[in-house]
Short mmCIF file of C-alpha atoms in Angstrom, two decimals:
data_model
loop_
_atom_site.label_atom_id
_atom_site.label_comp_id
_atom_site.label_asym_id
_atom_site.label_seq_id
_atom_site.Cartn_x
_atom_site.Cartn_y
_atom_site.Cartn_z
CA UNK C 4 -9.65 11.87 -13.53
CA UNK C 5 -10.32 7.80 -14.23
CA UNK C 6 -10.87 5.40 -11.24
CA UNK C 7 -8.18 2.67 -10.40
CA UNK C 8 -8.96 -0.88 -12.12
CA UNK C 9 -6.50 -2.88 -10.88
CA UNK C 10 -3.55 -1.49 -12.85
CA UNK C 11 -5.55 -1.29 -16.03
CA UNK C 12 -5.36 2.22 -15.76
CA UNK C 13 -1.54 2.43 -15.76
CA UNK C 14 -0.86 2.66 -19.55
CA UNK C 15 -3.70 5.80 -19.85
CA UNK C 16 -2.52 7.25 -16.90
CA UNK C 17 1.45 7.29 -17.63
CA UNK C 18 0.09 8.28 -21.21
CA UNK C 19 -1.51 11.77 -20.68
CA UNK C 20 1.39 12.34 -18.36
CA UNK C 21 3.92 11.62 -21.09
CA UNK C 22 1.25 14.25 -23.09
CA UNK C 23 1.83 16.62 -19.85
CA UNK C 24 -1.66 16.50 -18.41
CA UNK C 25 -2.26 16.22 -14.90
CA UNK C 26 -3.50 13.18 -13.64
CA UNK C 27 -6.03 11.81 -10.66
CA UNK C 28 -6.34 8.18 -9.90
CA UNK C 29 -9.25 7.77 -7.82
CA UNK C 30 -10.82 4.55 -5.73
CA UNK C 31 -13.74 3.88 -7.48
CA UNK C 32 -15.76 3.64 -4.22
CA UNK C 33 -14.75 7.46 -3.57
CA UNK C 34 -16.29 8.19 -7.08
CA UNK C 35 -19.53 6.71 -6.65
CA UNK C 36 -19.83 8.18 -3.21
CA UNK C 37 -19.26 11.55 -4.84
CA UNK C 38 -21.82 10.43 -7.66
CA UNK C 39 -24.51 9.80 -5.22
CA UNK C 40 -24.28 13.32 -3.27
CA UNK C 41 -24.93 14.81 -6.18
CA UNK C 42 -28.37 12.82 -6.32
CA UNK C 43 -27.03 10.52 -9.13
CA UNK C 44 -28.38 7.06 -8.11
CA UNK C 45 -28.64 5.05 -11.11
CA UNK C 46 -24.81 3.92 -12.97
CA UNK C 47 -24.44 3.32 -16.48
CA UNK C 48 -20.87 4.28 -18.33
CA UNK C 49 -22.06 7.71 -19.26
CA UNK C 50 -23.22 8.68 -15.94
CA UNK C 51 -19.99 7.17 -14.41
CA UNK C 52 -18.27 9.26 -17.23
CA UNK C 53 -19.90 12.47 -16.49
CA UNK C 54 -19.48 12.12 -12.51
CA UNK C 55 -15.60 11.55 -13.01
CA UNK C 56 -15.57 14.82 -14.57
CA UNK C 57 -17.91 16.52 -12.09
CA UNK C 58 -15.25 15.28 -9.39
CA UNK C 59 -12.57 16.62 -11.84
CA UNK C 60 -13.86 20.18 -11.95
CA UNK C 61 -14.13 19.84 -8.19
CA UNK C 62 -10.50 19.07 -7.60
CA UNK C 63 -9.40 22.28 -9.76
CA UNK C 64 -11.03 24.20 -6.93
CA UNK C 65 -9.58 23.13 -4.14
CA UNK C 66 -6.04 24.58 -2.54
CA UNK C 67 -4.52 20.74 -2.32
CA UNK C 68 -4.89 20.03 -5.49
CA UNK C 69 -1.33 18.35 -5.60
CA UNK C 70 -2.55 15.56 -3.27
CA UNK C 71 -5.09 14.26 -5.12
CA UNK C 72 -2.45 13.98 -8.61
CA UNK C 73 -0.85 10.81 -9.46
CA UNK C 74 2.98 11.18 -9.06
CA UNK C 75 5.05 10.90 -12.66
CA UNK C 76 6.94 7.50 -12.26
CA UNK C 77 9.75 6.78 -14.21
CA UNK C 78 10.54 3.50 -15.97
CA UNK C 79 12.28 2.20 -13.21
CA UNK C 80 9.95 2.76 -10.71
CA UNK C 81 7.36 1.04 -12.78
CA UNK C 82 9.45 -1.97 -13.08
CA UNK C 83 9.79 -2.32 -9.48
CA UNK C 84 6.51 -2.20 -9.21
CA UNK C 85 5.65 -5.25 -11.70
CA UNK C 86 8.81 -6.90 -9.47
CA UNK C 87 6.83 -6.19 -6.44
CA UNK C 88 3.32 -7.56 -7.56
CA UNK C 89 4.62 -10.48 -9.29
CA UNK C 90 6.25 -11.41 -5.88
CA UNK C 91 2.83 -11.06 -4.24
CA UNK C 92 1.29 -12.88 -6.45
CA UNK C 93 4.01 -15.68 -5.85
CA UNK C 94 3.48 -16.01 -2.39
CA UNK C 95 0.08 -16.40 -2.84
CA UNK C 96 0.36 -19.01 -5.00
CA UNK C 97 2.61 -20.24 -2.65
CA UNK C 98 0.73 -20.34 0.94
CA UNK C 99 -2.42 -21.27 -1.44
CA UNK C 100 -0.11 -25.10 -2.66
CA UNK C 101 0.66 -25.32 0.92
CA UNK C 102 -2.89 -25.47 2.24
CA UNK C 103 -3.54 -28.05 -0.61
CA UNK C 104 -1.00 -30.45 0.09
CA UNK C 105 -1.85 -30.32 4.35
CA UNK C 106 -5.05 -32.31 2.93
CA UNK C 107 -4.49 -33.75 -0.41
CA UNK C 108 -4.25 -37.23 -0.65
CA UNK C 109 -1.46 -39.44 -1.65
CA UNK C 110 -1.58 -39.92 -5.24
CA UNK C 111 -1.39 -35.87 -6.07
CA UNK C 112 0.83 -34.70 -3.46
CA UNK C 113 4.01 -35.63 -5.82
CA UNK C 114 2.17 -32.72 -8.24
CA UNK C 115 1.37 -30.33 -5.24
CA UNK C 116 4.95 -30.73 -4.46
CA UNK C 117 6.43 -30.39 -7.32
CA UNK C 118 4.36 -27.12 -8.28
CA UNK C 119 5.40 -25.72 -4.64
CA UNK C 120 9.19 -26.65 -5.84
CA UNK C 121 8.77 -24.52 -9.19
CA UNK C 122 7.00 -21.79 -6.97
CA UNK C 123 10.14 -21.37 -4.32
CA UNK C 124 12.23 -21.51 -7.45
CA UNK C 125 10.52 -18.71 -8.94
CA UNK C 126 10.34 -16.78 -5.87
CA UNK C 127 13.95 -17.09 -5.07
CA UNK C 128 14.41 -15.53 -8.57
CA UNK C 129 11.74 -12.98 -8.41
CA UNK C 130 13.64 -11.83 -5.18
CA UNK C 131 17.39 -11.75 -6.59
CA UNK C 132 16.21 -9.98 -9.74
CA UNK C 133 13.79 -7.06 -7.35
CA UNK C 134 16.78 -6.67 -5.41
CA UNK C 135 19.36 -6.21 -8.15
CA UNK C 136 16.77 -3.27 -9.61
CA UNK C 137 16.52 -1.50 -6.58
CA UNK C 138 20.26 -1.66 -5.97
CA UNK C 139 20.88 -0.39 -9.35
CA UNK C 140 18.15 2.15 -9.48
CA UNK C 141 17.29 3.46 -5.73
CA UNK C 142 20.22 2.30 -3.04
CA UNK C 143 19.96 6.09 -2.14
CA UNK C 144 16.69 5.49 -0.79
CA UNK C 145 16.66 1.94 -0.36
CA UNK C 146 19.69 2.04 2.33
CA UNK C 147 18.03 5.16 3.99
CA UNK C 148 14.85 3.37 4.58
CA UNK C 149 16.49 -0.19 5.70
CA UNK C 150 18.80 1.91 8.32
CA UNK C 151 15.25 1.78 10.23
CA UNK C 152 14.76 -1.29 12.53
CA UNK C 153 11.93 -3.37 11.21
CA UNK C 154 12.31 -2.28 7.17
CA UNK C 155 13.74 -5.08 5.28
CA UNK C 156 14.48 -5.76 1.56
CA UNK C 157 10.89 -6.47 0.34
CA UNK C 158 9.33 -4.16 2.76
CA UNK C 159 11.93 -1.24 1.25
CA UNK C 160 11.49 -2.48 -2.39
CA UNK C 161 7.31 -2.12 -1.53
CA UNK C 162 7.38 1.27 -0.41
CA UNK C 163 9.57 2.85 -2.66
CA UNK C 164 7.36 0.97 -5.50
CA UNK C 165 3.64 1.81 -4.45
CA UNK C 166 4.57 4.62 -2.31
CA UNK C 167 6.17 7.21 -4.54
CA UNK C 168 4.47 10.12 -2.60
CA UNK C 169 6.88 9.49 0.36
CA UNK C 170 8.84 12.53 1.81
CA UNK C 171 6.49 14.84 -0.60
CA UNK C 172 3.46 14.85 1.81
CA UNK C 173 2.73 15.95 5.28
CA UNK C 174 2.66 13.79 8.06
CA UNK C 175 -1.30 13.15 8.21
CA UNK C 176 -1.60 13.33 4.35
CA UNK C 177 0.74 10.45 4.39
CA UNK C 178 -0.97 8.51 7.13
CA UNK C 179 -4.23 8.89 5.37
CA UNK C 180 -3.08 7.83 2.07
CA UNK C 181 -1.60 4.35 3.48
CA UNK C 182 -4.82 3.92 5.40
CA UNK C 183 -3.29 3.98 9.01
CA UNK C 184 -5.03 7.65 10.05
CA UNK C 185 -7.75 7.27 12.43
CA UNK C 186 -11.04 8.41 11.34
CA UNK C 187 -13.56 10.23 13.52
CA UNK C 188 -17.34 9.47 13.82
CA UNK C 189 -17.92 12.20 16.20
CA UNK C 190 -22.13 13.32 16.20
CA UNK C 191 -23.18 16.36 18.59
CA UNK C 192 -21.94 14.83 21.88
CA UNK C 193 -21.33 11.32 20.78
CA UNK C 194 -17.66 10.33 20.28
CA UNK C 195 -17.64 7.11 17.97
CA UNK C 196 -14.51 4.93 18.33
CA UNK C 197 -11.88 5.99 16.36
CA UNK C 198 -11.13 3.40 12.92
CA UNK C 199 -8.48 3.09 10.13
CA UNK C 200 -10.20 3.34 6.93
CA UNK C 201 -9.24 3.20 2.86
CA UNK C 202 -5.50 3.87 2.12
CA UNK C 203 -3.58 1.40 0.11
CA UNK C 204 -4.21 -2.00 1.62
CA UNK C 205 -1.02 -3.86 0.20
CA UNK C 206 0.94 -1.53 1.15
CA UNK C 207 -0.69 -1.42 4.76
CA UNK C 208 0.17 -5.11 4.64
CA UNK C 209 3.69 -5.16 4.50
CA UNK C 210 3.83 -2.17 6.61
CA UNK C 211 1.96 -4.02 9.28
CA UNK C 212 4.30 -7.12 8.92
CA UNK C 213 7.32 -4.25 9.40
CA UNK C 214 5.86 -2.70 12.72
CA UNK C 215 5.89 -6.11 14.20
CA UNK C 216 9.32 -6.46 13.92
CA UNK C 217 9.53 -2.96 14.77
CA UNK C 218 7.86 -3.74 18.05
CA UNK C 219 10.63 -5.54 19.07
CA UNK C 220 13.54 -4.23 17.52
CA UNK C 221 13.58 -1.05 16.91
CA UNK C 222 13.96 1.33 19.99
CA UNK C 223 11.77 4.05 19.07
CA UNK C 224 8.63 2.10 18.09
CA UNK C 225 9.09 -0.58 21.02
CA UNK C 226 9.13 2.46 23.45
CA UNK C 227 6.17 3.70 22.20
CA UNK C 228 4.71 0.36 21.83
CA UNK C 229 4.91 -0.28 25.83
CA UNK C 230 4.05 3.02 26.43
CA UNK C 231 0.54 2.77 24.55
CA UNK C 232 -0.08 -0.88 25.57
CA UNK C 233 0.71 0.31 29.78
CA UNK C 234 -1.39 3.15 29.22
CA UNK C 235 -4.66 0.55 28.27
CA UNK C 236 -4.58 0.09 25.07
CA UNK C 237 -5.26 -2.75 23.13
CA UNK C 238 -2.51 -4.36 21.57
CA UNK C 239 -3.82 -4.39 18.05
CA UNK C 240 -4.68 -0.63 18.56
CA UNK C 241 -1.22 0.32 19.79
CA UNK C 242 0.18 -1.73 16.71
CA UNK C 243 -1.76 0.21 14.67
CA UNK C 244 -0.26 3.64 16.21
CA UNK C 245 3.37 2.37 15.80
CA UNK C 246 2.47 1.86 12.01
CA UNK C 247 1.49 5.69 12.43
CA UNK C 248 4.60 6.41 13.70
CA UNK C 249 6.45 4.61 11.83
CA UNK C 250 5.54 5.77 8.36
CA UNK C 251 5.82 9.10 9.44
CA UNK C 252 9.56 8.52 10.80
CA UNK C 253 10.42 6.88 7.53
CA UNK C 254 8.22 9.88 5.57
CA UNK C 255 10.49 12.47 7.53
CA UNK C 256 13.85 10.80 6.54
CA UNK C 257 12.97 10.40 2.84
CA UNK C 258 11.79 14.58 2.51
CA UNK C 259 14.76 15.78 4.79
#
C-alpha cells in the first residue's frame, strides 16, 4: 500500500508489480482519515508508515479486495499516459499566456506571443504523436469508445490512459472511482442533499467537457438530459447524472 504523490509513485508501484506483488495506490487524504479512526492524531513518516500498513492488513480482509489494487499497465499504456499529461500541462500553459497577453502591455506582448506560437506548435505535435500511439496500440478500444456521441480523440486517448479499470468494474464501482457517484449524508430522519465526492478529478474533467457535447448530440444522454431537467432538476445536477450515465454506457461496451 503507498499513497499517490503525483506520479512519484509510478516507478515503485510498476516495480513490485514487475516483482509480482499486489499493489494499492491510495489518496493520501483516505489514509490519514483511516489514521485518525484509529486514534492516531499526530503524523510523522513512521506513523504514516505504520498506518499504510494497518490499512494494508485491512484490505486483505475484505471480499473486494480487487477494487482497491492498482491495475498492471503495460508500456504502452504508460506512454499514453505521459502523452496525455504532457497535453494537459500544454494547455495550461496555454490558456495561462493567453490571460497574460489580454493585459500585458506593448513592449512584451511580441514575447507573450511568440511563447503562445511555440505552445500551439507543441500542442499540435503533442496531439499528432498521442494519436498515432493510440492508433497503433488501442484502435480496438479507441474506435469502440469514439462510436459514442460526445467521446472524441483526447477524451478517448484520456480514458483509456487514466482509466484502465474500465469494463472490469461494476457499474457503481466505476461511478465511484471517477468521482461522479452521489454520496449520501443521511442522519436518523434527516436526508442531506446528495454530492459527488473524490474520484479522479482529471479524468472527471474531460468527462464533464464530453457530457456536454453529449447533451446535445448524442440521443441517449440528450433524452435523459430533458427528461431530468423537465422533471426539476437543476441543470448542473442533471449534467452531472448524464456523466453517470454516460460512463456507465461506455463501461458496459468496453466489458461486453
Amino acid at each position: 500500500v503507498m499513497e499517490a504523490t503525483g506520479g512519484l509513485e509510478a516507478p515503485l508501484a510498476c516495480a513490485l508489480q514487475a516483482a509480482g506483488l499486489a499493489v494499492a495506490v491510495v489518496n493520501p487524504r483516505q489514509a490519514r482519515d483511516f489514521a485518525r479512526a484509529t486514534g492516531q492524531l499526530a503524523k510523522t513518516d513512521r506513523i504514516d508508515a505504520e498506518g499504510l500498513a494497518a490499512l494494508g492488513r485491512m484490505l486483505l480482509t475484505r471480499a473486494d479486495l480487487a477494487r482497491y489494487l492498482k491495475p498492471l499497465e503495460s508500456a504502452e499504456q504508460q506512454d499514453l499516459t505521459a502523452w496525455v499529461a504532457r497535453r494537459r500541462q500544454l494547455v495550461t500553459m496555454l490558456v495561462m499566456e493567453r490571460q497574460r497577453l489580454a493585459g500585458a502591455r506593448r513592449a512584451v506582448r511580441p514575447s507573450i506571443k511568440a511563447l503562445i506560437r511555440a505552445i500551439e506548435q507543441q500542442l499540435e505535435r503533442v496531439d499528432h504523436d498521442m494519436g498515432r500511439h493510440v492508433t497503433t496500440h488501442f484502435a480496438d478500444l479507441d474506435q469502440l469508445l469514439r462510436s459514442t456521441g460526445g467521446i472524441g480523440p483526447v477524451v478517448s486517448a484520456t480514458l483509456i490512459a487514466e482509466l484502465p479499470e474500465l469494463g472490469r468494474l461494476n457499474r457503481r464501482q466505476i461511478a465511484a472511482l471517477v468521482g461522479v457517484a452521489p454520496i449520501a449524508r443521511d442522519s436518523g430522519q434527516l436526508r442531506g442533499r446528495r454530492r459527488i465526492q473524490g474520484g479522479r478529478a482529471q479524468l472527471r474533467h474531460a468527462l464533464y467537457m464530453a457530457t456536454v457535447v453529449a447533451a446535445h448530440h448524442n440521443p441517449i444522454i440528450r433524452a435523459h438530459y430533458l427528461h431530468l431537467v423537465a422533471a426539476g432538476k437543476l441543470k448542473k445536477v442533471a449534467l452531472i447524472a448524464c456523466m453517470r450515465k454516460l460512463i456507465t454506457i461506455l463501461n458496459a461496451m468496453a466489458r461486453t
